Structures are given as C-alpha cells and as structure tokens.
Coordinates of C-alpha atoms in Angstrom, one line a residue:
X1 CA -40.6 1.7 32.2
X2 CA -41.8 0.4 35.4
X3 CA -44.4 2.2 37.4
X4 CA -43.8 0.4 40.9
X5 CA -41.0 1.3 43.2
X6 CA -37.5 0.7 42.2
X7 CA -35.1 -1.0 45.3
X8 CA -31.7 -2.3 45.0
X9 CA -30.4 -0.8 41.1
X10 CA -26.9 -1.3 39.7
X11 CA -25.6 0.4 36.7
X12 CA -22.8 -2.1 34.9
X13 CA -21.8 -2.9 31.6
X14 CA -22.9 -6.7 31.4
X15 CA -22.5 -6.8 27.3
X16 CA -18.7 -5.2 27.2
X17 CA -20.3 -2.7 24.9
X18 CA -18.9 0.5 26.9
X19 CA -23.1 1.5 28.0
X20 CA -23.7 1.1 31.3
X21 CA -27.1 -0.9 31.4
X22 CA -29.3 -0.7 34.3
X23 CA -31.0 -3.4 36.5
X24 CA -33.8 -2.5 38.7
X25 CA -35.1 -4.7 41.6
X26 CA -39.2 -4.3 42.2
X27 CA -41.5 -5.8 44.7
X28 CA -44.9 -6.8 43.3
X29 CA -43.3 -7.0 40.1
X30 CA -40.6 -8.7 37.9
X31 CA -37.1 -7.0 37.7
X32 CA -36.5 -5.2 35.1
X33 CA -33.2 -4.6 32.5
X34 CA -32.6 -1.8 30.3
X35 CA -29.6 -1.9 27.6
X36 CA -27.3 0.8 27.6
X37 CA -26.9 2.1 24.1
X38 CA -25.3 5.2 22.2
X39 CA -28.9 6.8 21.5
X40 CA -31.1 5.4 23.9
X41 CA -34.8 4.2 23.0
X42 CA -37.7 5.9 24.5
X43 CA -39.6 4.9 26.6
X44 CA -36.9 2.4 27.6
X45 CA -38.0 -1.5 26.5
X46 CA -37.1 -4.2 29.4
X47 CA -34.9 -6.9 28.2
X48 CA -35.2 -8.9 31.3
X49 CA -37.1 -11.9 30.0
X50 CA -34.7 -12.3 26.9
X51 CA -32.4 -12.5 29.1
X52 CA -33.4 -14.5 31.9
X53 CA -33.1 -12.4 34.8
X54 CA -36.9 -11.2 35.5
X55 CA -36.7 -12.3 39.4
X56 CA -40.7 -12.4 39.9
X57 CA -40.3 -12.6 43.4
X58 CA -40.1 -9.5 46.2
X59 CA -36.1 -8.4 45.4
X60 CA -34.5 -5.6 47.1
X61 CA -30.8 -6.4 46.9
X62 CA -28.7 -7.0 43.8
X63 CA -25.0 -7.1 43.3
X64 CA -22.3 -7.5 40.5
X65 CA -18.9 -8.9 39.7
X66 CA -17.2 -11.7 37.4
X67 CA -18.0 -14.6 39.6
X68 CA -16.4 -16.7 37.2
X69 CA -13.2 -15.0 36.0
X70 CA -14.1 -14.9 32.6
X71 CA -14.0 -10.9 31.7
X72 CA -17.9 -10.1 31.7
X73 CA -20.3 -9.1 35.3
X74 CA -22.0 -11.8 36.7
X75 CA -25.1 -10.3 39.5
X76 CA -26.2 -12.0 42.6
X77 CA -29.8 -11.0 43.3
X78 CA -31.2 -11.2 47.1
X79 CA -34.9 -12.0 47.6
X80 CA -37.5 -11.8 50.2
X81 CA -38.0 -15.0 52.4
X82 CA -36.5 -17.2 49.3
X83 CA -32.8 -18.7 48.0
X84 CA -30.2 -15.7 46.2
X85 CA -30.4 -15.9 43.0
X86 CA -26.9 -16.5 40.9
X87 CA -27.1 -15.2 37.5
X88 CA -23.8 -16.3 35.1
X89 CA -23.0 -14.0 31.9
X90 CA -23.4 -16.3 28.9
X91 CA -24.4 -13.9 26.9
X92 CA -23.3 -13.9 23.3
X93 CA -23.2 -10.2 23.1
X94 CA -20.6 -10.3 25.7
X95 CA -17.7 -12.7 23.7
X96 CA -17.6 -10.1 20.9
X97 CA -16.2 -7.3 22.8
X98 CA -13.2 -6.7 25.0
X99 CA -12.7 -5.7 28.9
X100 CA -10.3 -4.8 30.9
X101 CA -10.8 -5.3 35.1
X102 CA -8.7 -3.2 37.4
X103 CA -8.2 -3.7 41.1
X104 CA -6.5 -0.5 43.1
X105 CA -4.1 -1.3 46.3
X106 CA -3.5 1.4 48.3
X107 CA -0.9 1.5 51.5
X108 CA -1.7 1.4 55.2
X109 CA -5.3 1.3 56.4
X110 CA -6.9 2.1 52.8
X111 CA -6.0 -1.4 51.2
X112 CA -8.3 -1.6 48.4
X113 CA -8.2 2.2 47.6
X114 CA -11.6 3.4 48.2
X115 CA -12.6 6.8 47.0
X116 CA -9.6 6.0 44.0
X117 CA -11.6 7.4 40.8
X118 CA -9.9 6.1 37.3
X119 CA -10.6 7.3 34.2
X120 CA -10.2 4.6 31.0
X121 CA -9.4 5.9 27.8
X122 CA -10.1 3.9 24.7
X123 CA -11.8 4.9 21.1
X124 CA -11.9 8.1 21.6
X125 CA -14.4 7.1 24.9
X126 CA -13.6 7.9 28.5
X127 CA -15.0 5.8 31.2
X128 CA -14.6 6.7 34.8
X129 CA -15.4 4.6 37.7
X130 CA -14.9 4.8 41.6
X131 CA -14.1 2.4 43.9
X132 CA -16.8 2.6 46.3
X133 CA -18.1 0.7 49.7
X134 CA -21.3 0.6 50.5
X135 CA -22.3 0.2 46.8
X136 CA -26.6 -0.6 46.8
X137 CA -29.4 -1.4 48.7
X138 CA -27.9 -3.8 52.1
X139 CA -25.5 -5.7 49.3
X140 CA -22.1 -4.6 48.2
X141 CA -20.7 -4.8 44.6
X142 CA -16.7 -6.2 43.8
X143 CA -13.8 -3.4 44.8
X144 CA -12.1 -4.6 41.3
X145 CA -13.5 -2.0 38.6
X146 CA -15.1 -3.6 35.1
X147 CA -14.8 -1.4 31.8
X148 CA -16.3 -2.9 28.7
X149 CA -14.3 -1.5 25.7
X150 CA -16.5 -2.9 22.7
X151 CA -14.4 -3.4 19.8
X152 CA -11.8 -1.2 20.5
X153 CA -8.4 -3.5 21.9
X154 CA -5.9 -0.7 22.8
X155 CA -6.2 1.5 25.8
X156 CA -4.7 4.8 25.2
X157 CA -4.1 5.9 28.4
X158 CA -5.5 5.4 32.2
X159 CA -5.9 8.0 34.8
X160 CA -5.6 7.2 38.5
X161 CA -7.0 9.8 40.8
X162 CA -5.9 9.0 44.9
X163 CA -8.3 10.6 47.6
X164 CA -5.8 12.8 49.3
X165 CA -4.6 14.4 45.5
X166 CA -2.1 11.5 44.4
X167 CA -2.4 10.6 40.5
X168 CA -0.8 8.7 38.1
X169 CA -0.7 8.2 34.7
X170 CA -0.3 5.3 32.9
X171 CA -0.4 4.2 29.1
X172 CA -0.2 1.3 27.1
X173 CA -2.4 -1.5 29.0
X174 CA -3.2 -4.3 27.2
X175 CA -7.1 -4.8 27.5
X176 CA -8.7 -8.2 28.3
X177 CA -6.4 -8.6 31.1
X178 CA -7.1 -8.0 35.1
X179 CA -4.4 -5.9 36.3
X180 CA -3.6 -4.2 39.9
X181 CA -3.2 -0.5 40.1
X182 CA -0.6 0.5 42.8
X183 CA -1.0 4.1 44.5
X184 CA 1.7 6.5 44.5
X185 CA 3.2 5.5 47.5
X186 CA 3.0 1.7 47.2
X187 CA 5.1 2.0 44.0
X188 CA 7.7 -0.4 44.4
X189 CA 6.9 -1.5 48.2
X190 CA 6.4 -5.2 47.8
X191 CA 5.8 -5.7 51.6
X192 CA 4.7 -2.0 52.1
X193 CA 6.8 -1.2 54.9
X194 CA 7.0 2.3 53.5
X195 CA 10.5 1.9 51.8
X196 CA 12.0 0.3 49.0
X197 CA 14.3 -2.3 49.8
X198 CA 17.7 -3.7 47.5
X199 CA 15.6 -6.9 47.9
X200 CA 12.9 -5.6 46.1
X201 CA 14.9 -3.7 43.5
X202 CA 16.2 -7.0 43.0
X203 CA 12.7 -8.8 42.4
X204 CA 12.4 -5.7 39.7
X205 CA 15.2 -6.5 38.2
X206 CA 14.2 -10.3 37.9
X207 CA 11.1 -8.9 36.1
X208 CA 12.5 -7.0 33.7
X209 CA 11.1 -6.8 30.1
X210 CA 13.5 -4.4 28.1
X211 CA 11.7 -0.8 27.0
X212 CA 8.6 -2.2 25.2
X213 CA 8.6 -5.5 26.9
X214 CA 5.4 -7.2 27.3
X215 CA 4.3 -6.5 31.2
X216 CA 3.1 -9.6 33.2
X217 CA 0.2 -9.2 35.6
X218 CA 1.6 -9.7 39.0
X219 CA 4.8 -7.0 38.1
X220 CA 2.6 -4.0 37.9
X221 CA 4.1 -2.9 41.4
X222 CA 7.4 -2.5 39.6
X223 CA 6.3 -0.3 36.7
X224 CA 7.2 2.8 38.5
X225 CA 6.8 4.9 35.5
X226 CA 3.3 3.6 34.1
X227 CA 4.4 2.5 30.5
X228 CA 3.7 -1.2 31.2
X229 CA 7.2 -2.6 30.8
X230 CA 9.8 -3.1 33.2
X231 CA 12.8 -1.3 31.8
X232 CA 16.2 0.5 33.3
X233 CA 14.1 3.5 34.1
X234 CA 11.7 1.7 36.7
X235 CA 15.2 0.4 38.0
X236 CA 16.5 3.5 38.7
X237 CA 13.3 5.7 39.9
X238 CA 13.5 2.4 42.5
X239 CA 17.1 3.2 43.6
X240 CA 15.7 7.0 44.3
X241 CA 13.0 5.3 46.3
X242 CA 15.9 3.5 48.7
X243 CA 17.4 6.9 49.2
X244 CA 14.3 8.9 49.9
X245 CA 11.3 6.3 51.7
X246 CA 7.5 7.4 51.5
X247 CA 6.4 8.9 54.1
X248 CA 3.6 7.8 56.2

C-alpha cells in the first residue's frame, strides 16, 4: 500500500465483478488501484500500471461514470497545473459480466433524489448505494447508480428507500439495461404536476405489455406496482391516483 497521503479516492466497481475496487489519488507519487475481490490480498497489490491509470503527476480530484454508455465506469482524473485526464473502460474483465445502471427522479425540488439509498439483490448478494452530492475531493461522481452483477443475469428484487420514509419495492428488472426509478409520489405523474391525469392514464394504457410483458425503458413511470410490466393493475392503481392526487 501506499505510504504518502491519499486525496481524491472513489470506491466503484470498474470490472462488473460486484467488489467495489478503490482508486487513490497521491501527490509525489503515482495513483494507485486496488481490485476488489471476495477474500482480499494482504497487503493490497496496486494494479494501476496494468491497467493504465498510474497518473504520475500531483492528482487530487478523480471522478466516475459511464462516459461512453456502454455499461462499465469510466473516471476522469484532475491534475495539478496540467490537462484532466480521461480514462475509457476497455477492460476485458469488464465484457464478461453484467450491470445494471439506475437513475432515481424524485418530485418537486429533489429532482434527482439525493439521499435515495437502493438496495440491489442478485446471487444471493446485496448491493446498496446512495445517491449522493458532493461525492470526493472538489469533483463530483454521476447521480445514476452503477451495480456490477458478475455473472449473475437476474435481479431478484430492488429496494428503494426515499429520504423522508417513502419505499418501494420492485422485482423482476432485467440487468444490463439503464432504467429510471420513480419515487412514490412521481408514480404515474408524467409532467409532475402532483396528479394523475386521464391523459396520462392514457399514455399507460398505450404502453401496456400484458402481465409478464417485457417493460421498455422510458415506461418505468407507469409501473405503479414495481413488477416491470405494464398490466391492468398499473391501470387501475392510476385511476385511484385521479381520484386521490399526491400531496405536496
């Protein structure tokens, strides 16, 4: 392990492998990589120059997300008096394993839903991750939350936890997709004006996929009941939305 100072440090599964690995920017000092694995190593060995990313200059900010859209963490890494460095996931590790990317919209002033904690189950594994602000040293990671599920291509069942005590439960989400998780109160609210409109009961309709319909991303909103289709019971848990709006 490194003995100098440690600045900007993310923890992020960049192999899909479901181990968080860690990246540490030094000063003085390349920056370092550890792998994440089931039984770590000790002392931890630095994987940095196999893989490219041992920034020799000073570095004190580092962030991650999938630059590229392709389902694995790409990291921007910030350097002292020089050019960012872009680093692109190519690694072969990576195309093995399957992902699944979720970005939480809440209502009103709390649009991206920070402080929304979801839990991933998969394999037997659960994975939790917040969405934060504010995420490392003067840099800011992606709101849209990365789980790398290894080998394992069915998701059992996700658990959305709303800062004020709103949850939902949802099950059967296809992994290697990037879907949008709705809080309680957006559910159904296309243009969240706080009510569900005939309009937009109509748009649900035009969506529907039958009980164990394959769910398209860009529907999610209508899935009131979390199963991932679109199905007469979404319909009518809508209609009970037109007769009772969410309050705000």
């Amino acid at each position: 392990a490194s003995h100098r100072v440690g600045w900007g440090t993310v923890f992020a599964d960049f192999d899909n492998d479901t181990h968080l690995d860690n990246y540490v920017c030094n000063i003085q000092e390349p920056n370092r990589l550890y792998r994440g694995k089931a039984v770590a190593d000790w002392p931890l060995v630095d994987e940095a120059p196999e893989a490219g990313v041992d920034v020799f200059w000073d570095t004190y900010c580092v962030s991650v997300g999938d630059v590229d859209n392709d389902g694995d963490l790409d990291m921007l890494v910030g350097n002292t008096n020089r050019r960012v460095n872009l680093f692109i996931n190519n690694s072969s590790d990576v195309k093995s394993n399957n992902w699944v990317r979720l970005d939480v919209e809440g209502a009103t002033l709390n649009r991206y839903g920070i402080g929304t904690c979801v839990e991933v189950d998969a394999g037997g594994k659960t994975q939790t991750r917040e969405v934060r602000s504010g995420t490392n040293y003067k840099s800011q990671d992606e709101f849209t939350l990365h789980y790398g599920l290894g080998a394992h291509e069915k998701i059992s069942e996700v658990r959305v936890y709303v800062p004020g005590g709103g949850m939902r439960v949802l099950t059967n989400m296809p992994a290697n997709h990037r879907w949008t998780i709705y809080t309680p109160e957006r559910m159904g609210d296309v243009n969240n004006d706080g009510m569900i409109s005939v309009d937009e009961i109509r748009q649900a309709m035009n969506a529907r996929t039958g009980p164990g319909g394959v769910l398209t991303p860009g529907n999610e909103i209508f899935d009131m009941d979390g199963d991932f289709d679109i199905d007469t019971a979404d319909i009518q848990l809508m209609g009970i939305g037109v007769l009772e709006p969410t309050p705000r």
